[in-house]
Short mmCIF file of C-alpha atoms in Angstrom, two decimals:
data_model
loop_
_atom_site.label_atom_id
_atom_site.label_comp_id
_atom_site.label_asym_id
_atom_site.label_seq_id
_atom_site.Cartn_x
_atom_site.Cartn_y
_atom_site.Cartn_z
CA UNK L 1 14.56 30.49 111.93
CA UNK L 2 13.78 32.99 114.68
CA UNK L 3 15.03 36.54 114.28
CA UNK L 4 18.12 37.85 115.98
CA UNK L 5 17.66 41.40 117.29
CA UNK L 6 21.24 42.56 116.89
CA UNK L 7 23.97 42.23 114.31
CA UNK L 8 27.35 41.70 115.92
CA UNK L 9 29.35 41.75 112.68
CA UNK L 10 30.24 44.37 110.13
CA UNK L 11 28.31 42.47 107.47
CA UNK L 12 25.04 43.99 106.23
CA UNK L 13 21.81 42.62 107.66
CA UNK L 14 19.70 40.49 105.33
CA UNK L 15 15.96 39.92 104.97
CA UNK L 16 15.13 36.74 103.05
CA UNK L 17 11.78 37.17 101.27
CA UNK L 18 9.90 34.20 99.80
CA UNK L 19 6.57 34.52 97.97
CA UNK L 20 4.64 31.25 97.93
CA UNK L 21 1.41 30.02 96.41
CA UNK L 22 0.57 26.44 97.45
CA UNK L 23 4.23 25.49 97.60
CA UNK L 24 3.86 21.79 98.40
CA UNK L 25 6.88 19.54 98.93
CA UNK L 26 9.28 21.89 97.14
CA UNK L 27 8.46 24.67 99.60
CA UNK L 28 9.15 22.39 102.55
CA UNK L 29 12.56 21.58 101.09
CA UNK L 30 13.18 25.29 100.57
CA UNK L 31 12.46 25.95 104.26
CA UNK L 32 14.57 22.98 105.31
CA UNK L 33 17.55 24.34 103.39
CA UNK L 34 17.13 27.72 105.10
CA UNK L 35 16.98 26.03 108.49
CA UNK L 36 20.07 23.97 107.70
CA UNK L 37 22.21 26.62 106.01
CA UNK L 38 21.07 29.85 107.61
CA UNK L 39 24.14 31.35 109.31
CA UNK L 40 24.33 31.89 113.05
CA UNK L 41 23.45 35.49 114.02
CA UNK L 42 27.07 36.00 115.09
CA UNK L 43 28.02 35.48 111.43
CA UNK L 44 25.22 37.10 109.43
CA UNK L 45 22.00 38.64 110.83
CA UNK L 46 19.04 37.34 108.85
CA UNK L 47 15.27 37.20 109.04
CA UNK L 48 12.95 35.09 106.91
CA UNK L 49 9.69 36.58 105.64
CA UNK L 50 7.24 34.33 103.80
CA UNK L 51 4.34 35.91 101.93
CA UNK L 52 1.56 33.34 101.57
CA UNK L 53 -0.12 34.63 98.42
CA UNK L 54 -3.64 33.22 98.69
CA UNK L 55 -2.38 29.80 99.82
CA UNK L 56 -4.94 27.07 100.45
CA UNK L 57 -2.60 24.11 101.09
CA UNK L 58 -1.21 25.10 104.48
CA UNK L 59 2.04 26.59 103.20
CA UNK L 60 1.57 29.52 105.57
CA UNK L 61 1.27 27.23 108.58
CA UNK L 62 4.29 25.26 107.45
CA UNK L 63 6.36 28.45 107.25
CA UNK L 64 5.26 29.43 110.75
CA UNK L 65 6.29 26.01 112.03
CA UNK L 66 9.78 26.71 110.65
CA UNK L 67 9.87 30.02 112.51
CA UNK L 68 9.41 32.42 109.60
CA UNK L 69 7.48 35.66 109.77
CA UNK L 70 4.38 34.98 107.67
CA UNK L 71 2.26 37.52 105.83
CA UNK L 72 -1.03 36.35 104.32
CA UNK L 73 -3.14 37.66 101.45
CA UNK L 74 -6.74 36.48 101.00
CA UNK L 75 -6.28 35.81 97.29
CA UNK L 76 -3.35 35.36 94.94
CA UNK L 77 -2.05 38.61 93.45
CA UNK L 78 1.20 37.39 91.95
CA UNK L 79 4.83 37.27 93.10
CA UNK L 80 5.47 40.96 92.33
CA UNK L 81 2.90 42.12 94.87
CA UNK L 82 3.92 39.42 97.34
CA UNK L 83 7.58 40.42 97.20
CA UNK L 84 6.67 44.07 97.71
CA UNK L 85 4.60 43.15 100.77
CA UNK L 86 7.53 41.21 102.17
CA UNK L 87 9.93 44.06 101.44
CA UNK L 88 7.69 46.51 103.27
CA UNK L 89 7.92 44.30 106.38
CA UNK L 90 11.67 43.74 106.09
CA UNK L 91 14.21 45.23 108.48
CA UNK L 92 17.41 44.11 106.78
CA UNK L 93 19.69 46.39 104.78
CA UNK L 94 19.69 43.81 101.98
CA UNK L 95 16.55 42.24 100.54
CA UNK L 96 17.33 38.71 99.36
CA UNK L 97 14.51 37.33 97.20
CA UNK L 98 14.26 33.55 96.93
CA UNK L 99 11.62 31.50 95.12
CA UNK L 100 9.59 28.91 97.03
CA UNK L 101 10.83 26.08 94.79
CA UNK L 102 14.58 26.52 95.32
CA UNK L 103 17.02 25.36 97.98
CA UNK L 104 19.95 27.49 99.10
CA UNK L 105 23.50 26.19 99.58
CA UNK L 106 25.66 26.47 102.66
CA UNK L 107 27.53 29.49 101.29
CA UNK L 108 24.59 31.25 99.61
CA UNK L 109 23.73 33.75 102.35
CA UNK L 110 27.35 34.43 103.43
CA UNK L 111 28.20 35.20 99.80
CA UNK L 112 25.35 37.69 99.55
CA UNK L 113 26.48 39.46 102.71
CA UNK L 114 30.12 39.55 101.60
CA UNK L 115 29.30 40.88 98.14
CA UNK L 116 27.53 43.94 99.51
CA UNK L 117 30.07 44.51 102.27
CA UNK L 118 33.00 44.47 99.84
CA UNK L 119 31.39 46.80 97.29
CA UNK L 120 29.45 49.74 98.75
CA UNK L 121 28.50 50.84 95.22
CA UNK L 122 26.80 47.54 94.40
CA UNK L 123 23.03 47.97 94.05
CA UNK L 124 21.98 44.39 93.35
CA UNK L 125 23.36 40.92 92.75
CA UNK L 126 21.94 37.78 91.17
CA UNK L 127 23.09 34.18 91.06
CA UNK L 128 22.14 31.11 89.05
CA UNK L 129 20.71 27.63 89.35
CA UNK L 130 23.31 25.01 90.15
CA UNK L 131 24.14 22.15 87.77
CA UNK L 132 22.23 19.52 89.76
CA UNK L 133 18.49 20.25 89.30
CA UNK L 134 16.13 18.66 91.78
CA UNK L 135 13.62 17.08 89.36
CA UNK L 136 15.08 14.00 87.61
CA UNK L 137 13.09 14.01 84.34
CA UNK L 138 14.85 15.04 81.13
CA UNK L 139 12.96 18.27 80.48
CA UNK L 140 13.60 19.64 83.97
CA UNK L 141 17.27 18.70 83.74
CA UNK L 142 17.58 20.29 80.29
CA UNK L 143 15.79 23.52 81.20
CA UNK L 144 17.70 24.14 84.40
CA UNK L 145 21.07 23.14 82.99
CA UNK L 146 20.50 25.51 80.08
CA UNK L 147 19.74 28.28 82.57
CA UNK L 148 22.92 27.42 84.50
CA UNK L 149 24.99 27.51 81.31
CA UNK L 150 23.50 30.83 80.22
CA UNK L 151 24.31 32.55 83.50
CA UNK L 152 27.74 30.98 83.81
CA UNK L 153 28.79 32.17 80.35
CA UNK L 154 27.34 35.69 80.56
CA UNK L 155 29.05 38.91 81.56
CA UNK L 156 29.32 39.71 85.29
CA UNK L 157 27.71 43.10 84.66
CA UNK L 158 24.06 42.09 84.35
CA UNK L 159 21.21 44.06 82.79
CA UNK L 160 18.35 42.22 84.50
CA UNK L 161 17.36 41.21 88.00
CA UNK L 162 16.36 37.67 88.99
CA UNK L 163 13.69 36.93 91.58
CA UNK L 164 14.66 33.30 92.26
CA UNK L 165 18.04 34.28 93.70
CA UNK L 166 18.42 38.05 93.72
CA UNK L 167 19.58 40.50 96.36
CA UNK L 168 19.19 44.28 96.38
CA UNK L 169 19.82 47.09 98.84
CA UNK L 170 16.53 47.94 100.52
CA UNK L 171 16.83 51.71 100.02
CA UNK L 172 17.55 51.31 96.31
CA UNK L 173 14.67 48.83 95.91
CA UNK L 174 12.18 51.41 97.18
CA UNK L 175 13.88 54.27 95.36
CA UNK L 176 13.12 52.62 92.00
CA UNK L 177 9.59 51.67 93.09
CA UNK L 178 9.89 47.95 93.85
CA UNK L 179 8.37 45.30 91.60
CA UNK L 180 5.70 46.30 89.11
CA UNK L 181 2.50 44.81 90.54
CA UNK L 182 0.72 44.88 87.19
CA UNK L 183 2.34 41.50 86.58
CA UNK L 184 -0.28 39.26 88.18
CA UNK L 185 1.44 35.95 87.36
CA UNK L 186 5.04 34.73 87.60
CA UNK L 187 6.36 36.58 84.60
CA UNK L 188 9.06 39.16 83.86
CA UNK L 189 8.55 41.36 86.91
CA UNK L 190 12.17 40.74 87.92
CA UNK L 191 13.53 41.55 84.46
CA UNK L 192 11.51 44.77 84.37
CA UNK L 193 12.91 45.77 87.77
CA UNK L 194 16.41 45.17 86.46
CA UNK L 195 15.80 47.45 83.49
CA UNK L 196 14.69 50.26 85.80
CA UNK L 197 17.75 49.74 87.97
CA UNK L 198 20.06 50.04 84.96
CA UNK L 199 18.22 53.12 83.67
CA UNK L 200 18.98 54.82 86.97
CA UNK L 201 22.65 53.91 86.75
CA UNK L 202 22.59 51.13 89.35
CA UNK L 203 25.02 48.23 89.14
CA UNK L 204 23.79 44.61 89.02
CA UNK L 205 26.39 41.91 89.52
CA UNK L 206 25.97 38.37 88.19
CA UNK L 207 27.88 36.31 90.75
CA UNK L 208 28.82 33.00 89.14
CA UNK L 209 29.48 31.26 92.45
CA UNK L 210 26.13 32.19 93.99
CA UNK L 211 23.91 29.13 93.54
CA UNK L 212 20.47 27.82 94.40
CA UNK L 213 19.02 24.43 93.48
CA UNK L 214 15.82 24.51 91.43
CA UNK L 215 13.26 21.86 92.41
CA UNK L 216 10.52 22.56 89.87
CA UNK L 217 9.43 19.70 87.63
CA UNK L 218 8.84 20.83 84.06
CA UNK L 219 6.55 19.00 81.65
CA UNK L 220 6.13 19.93 77.96
CA UNK L 221 2.80 21.73 78.29
CA UNK L 222 3.67 23.63 81.45
CA UNK L 223 7.05 24.65 80.07
CA UNK L 224 5.76 25.91 76.72
CA UNK L 225 2.83 27.75 78.32
CA UNK L 226 5.03 29.50 80.87
CA UNK L 227 7.80 30.39 78.45
CA UNK L 228 5.58 31.62 75.64
CA UNK L 229 2.73 33.40 77.42
CA UNK L 230 4.30 34.48 80.71
CA UNK L 231 7.84 35.19 79.56
CA UNK L 232 8.37 35.65 75.82
CA UNK L 233 5.32 37.75 74.96
CA UNK L 234 5.59 40.21 77.87
CA UNK L 235 9.37 40.42 77.44
CA UNK L 236 8.86 41.38 73.81
CA UNK L 237 6.51 44.15 74.90
CA UNK L 238 9.05 45.34 77.44
CA UNK L 239 11.88 45.36 74.90
CA UNK L 240 9.82 47.39 72.44
CA UNK L 241 8.73 49.83 75.13
CA UNK L 242 12.26 50.33 76.43
CA UNK L 243 13.84 50.26 72.96
CA UNK L 244 16.89 48.49 74.26
CA UNK L 245 18.31 45.04 73.71
CA UNK L 246 21.53 44.32 75.60
CA UNK L 247 23.93 41.78 74.11
CA UNK L 248 23.70 39.64 77.23
CA UNK L 249 22.20 36.45 78.65
CA UNK L 250 19.48 35.17 76.25
CA UNK L 251 19.67 38.30 74.10
CA UNK L 252 23.20 37.74 72.83
CA UNK L 253 24.05 37.89 69.15
CA UNK L 254 24.58 34.14 68.83
CA UNK L 255 21.05 33.47 70.01
CA UNK L 256 19.53 36.10 67.73
CA UNK L 257 21.32 34.60 64.73
CA UNK L 258 20.16 31.14 65.79
CA UNK L 259 16.54 32.33 65.74
CA UNK L 260 17.00 33.57 62.17
CA UNK L 261 18.66 30.30 61.09
CA UNK L 262 15.90 28.24 62.72
CA UNK L 263 13.25 30.01 60.66
CA UNK L 264 15.35 29.63 57.53
CA UNK L 265 15.54 25.91 58.30
CA UNK L 266 11.76 25.70 58.73
CA UNK L 267 11.27 27.50 55.40
CA UNK L 268 13.63 25.10 53.61
CA UNK L 269 11.94 22.03 55.05
CA UNK L 270 8.49 23.32 54.08
CA UNK L 271 9.76 24.20 50.62
CA UNK L 272 11.30 20.75 50.15
CA UNK L 273 7.80 19.33 49.56
CA UNK L 274 7.65 21.42 46.38
CA UNK L 275 11.34 21.51 45.59
CA UNK L 276 13.19 18.38 46.76
CA UNK L 277 16.56 20.07 46.39
CA UNK L 278 15.52 22.32 49.27
CA UNK L 279 16.75 19.55 51.56
CA UNK L 280 20.34 20.48 50.72
CA UNK L 281 20.24 24.06 52.12
CA UNK L 282 18.31 22.68 55.11
CA UNK L 283 21.28 20.43 55.81
CA UNK L 284 23.69 23.34 55.56
CA UNK L 285 21.59 25.46 57.92
CA UNK L 286 21.38 22.58 60.40
CA UNK L 287 25.15 22.27 60.34
CA UNK L 288 25.49 26.02 60.94
CA UNK L 289 23.14 25.80 63.92
CA UNK L 290 25.16 22.94 65.37
CA UNK L 291 28.44 24.79 64.92
CA UNK L 292 27.07 28.09 66.21
CA UNK L 293 25.74 26.46 69.38
CA UNK L 294 28.54 23.95 69.80
CA UNK L 295 29.61 25.32 73.23
CA UNK L 296 26.23 24.66 74.85
CA UNK L 297 25.95 21.19 73.28
CA UNK L 298 29.45 20.42 74.51
CA UNK L 299 28.31 21.54 77.97
CA UNK L 300 25.31 19.17 77.86
CA UNK L 301 27.64 16.37 76.78
CA UNK L 302 30.02 17.00 79.67
CA UNK L 303 27.19 17.19 82.18
CA UNK L 304 24.94 14.30 81.14
CA UNK L 305 26.51 12.41 78.24
CA UNK L 306 25.90 11.92 74.53
CA UNK L 307 22.28 10.76 74.66
CA UNK L 308 21.23 13.72 76.79
CA UNK L 309 22.94 16.09 74.34
CA UNK L 310 21.17 14.45 71.40
CA UNK L 311 17.78 14.88 73.11
CA UNK L 312 18.59 18.48 74.04
CA UNK L 313 19.32 19.69 70.50
CA UNK L 314 15.71 19.54 69.15
CA UNK L 315 14.42 21.18 72.32
CA UNK L 316 17.00 23.91 71.92
CA UNK L 317 15.92 24.53 68.34
CA UNK L 318 12.29 24.51 69.41
CA UNK L 319 13.26 27.16 71.95
CA UNK L 320 14.60 29.35 69.14
CA UNK L 321 11.42 28.85 67.11
CA UNK L 322 8.90 29.74 69.81
CA UNK L 323 10.95 32.71 70.97
CA UNK L 324 11.03 34.03 67.40
CA UNK L 325 7.30 33.45 67.09
CA UNK L 326 6.68 35.26 70.37
CA UNK L 327 8.74 38.21 69.20
CA UNK L 328 6.80 38.42 65.94
CA UNK L 329 3.42 38.22 67.66
CA UNK L 330 4.49 40.59 70.40
CA UNK L 331 5.78 43.12 67.90
CA UNK L 332 2.53 42.93 65.93
CA UNK L 333 0.47 43.46 69.06
CA UNK L 334 2.70 46.29 70.23
CA UNK L 335 2.41 48.30 67.02
CA UNK L 336 -1.26 47.57 66.45
CA UNK L 337 -1.98 48.93 69.90
CA UNK L 338 -0.33 52.17 68.95
CA UNK L 339 -1.99 52.39 65.57
CA UNK L 340 1.28 52.28 63.69
CA UNK L 341 1.72 50.86 60.21
CA UNK L 342 4.27 48.12 59.74
CA UNK L 343 6.12 50.11 57.06
CA UNK L 344 7.39 52.44 59.77
CA UNK L 345 9.52 49.59 61.05
CA UNK L 346 11.73 49.98 57.96
CA UNK L 347 14.22 47.31 57.07
CA UNK L 348 15.49 46.75 60.59
CA UNK L 349 14.24 43.31 61.67
CA UNK L 350 15.20 42.42 65.18
CA UNK L 351 15.55 38.97 66.60
CA UNK L 352 15.49 38.33 70.28
CA UNK L 353 15.15 35.35 72.58
CA UNK L 354 14.23 35.17 76.16
CA UNK L 355 15.20 33.15 79.55
CA UNK L 356 11.88 31.65 80.14
CA UNK L 357 10.39 29.63 83.58
CA UNK L 358 13.46 30.22 85.97
#
């Protein structure tokens, strides 16, 4: 993974930037995929910059052994700061941000280079996880397949950036100020960057053939903690600050309606203890939820079979419930901070959901 000093093609030069904090086995596999699939300099000029963000497990030494340029910080400051440090060191025209727990594919880097060569007006591009997640347990398979489905069925014109597989022109990255370093944990720093890009009229392309493989193993506690505290709550704050909610990705109208139906279902089930006939509307609402989200359940069925789909449905409904809860709590916190009374919200309830733990 040594640097090539000269680009002999008309393709833009690329700096691959990877923030890592005690990356373990997944980080080794990430580096191995870069070593295996990194194009020859005659095809695409690339450099690899690893920012070891307070690592104590030797991830920095591992990256050096693979030939990457390694930057070290004495203590962890979060991926936003780490990515900015890597970007400041980068020499490529395109900054390609990759997470330490993903593997690239053979065509990942060539696609990035071709996208920016073919469209000089393109500011940024993002991809998606592939449909073969690295961790074999159900929850990891469900979470990553759901992410894949969401990106594959969304509009090509994106409204957010994505730090796990996201490329941006270096001059534009610095023009908008880079990542917001106030995010000290893996959170929504990439989404927030995307919002600033769109506010300045920059184009973000969701390329549905640009894949990386996610290796992270999700367990119930780690998933719920990350999605609720590090994704949903700060995303709610960002939405209320920006006063915008694009009908895209996890904010589409189907998902918002599903959040409302999920809470109606919860109310009916709680009410059934006092009014047994409340079970009937609960059944109707459940049917509506199944019909409304039939495409994603059909996708799970095609990918992993009937039993996987059956297990995925309650987790999907739980997703709607905790996203709705996060929005309610986030909205309360947002308006209390500003000393506003709830009556000023009027009769305009908003429902939103979020892509949490990518």
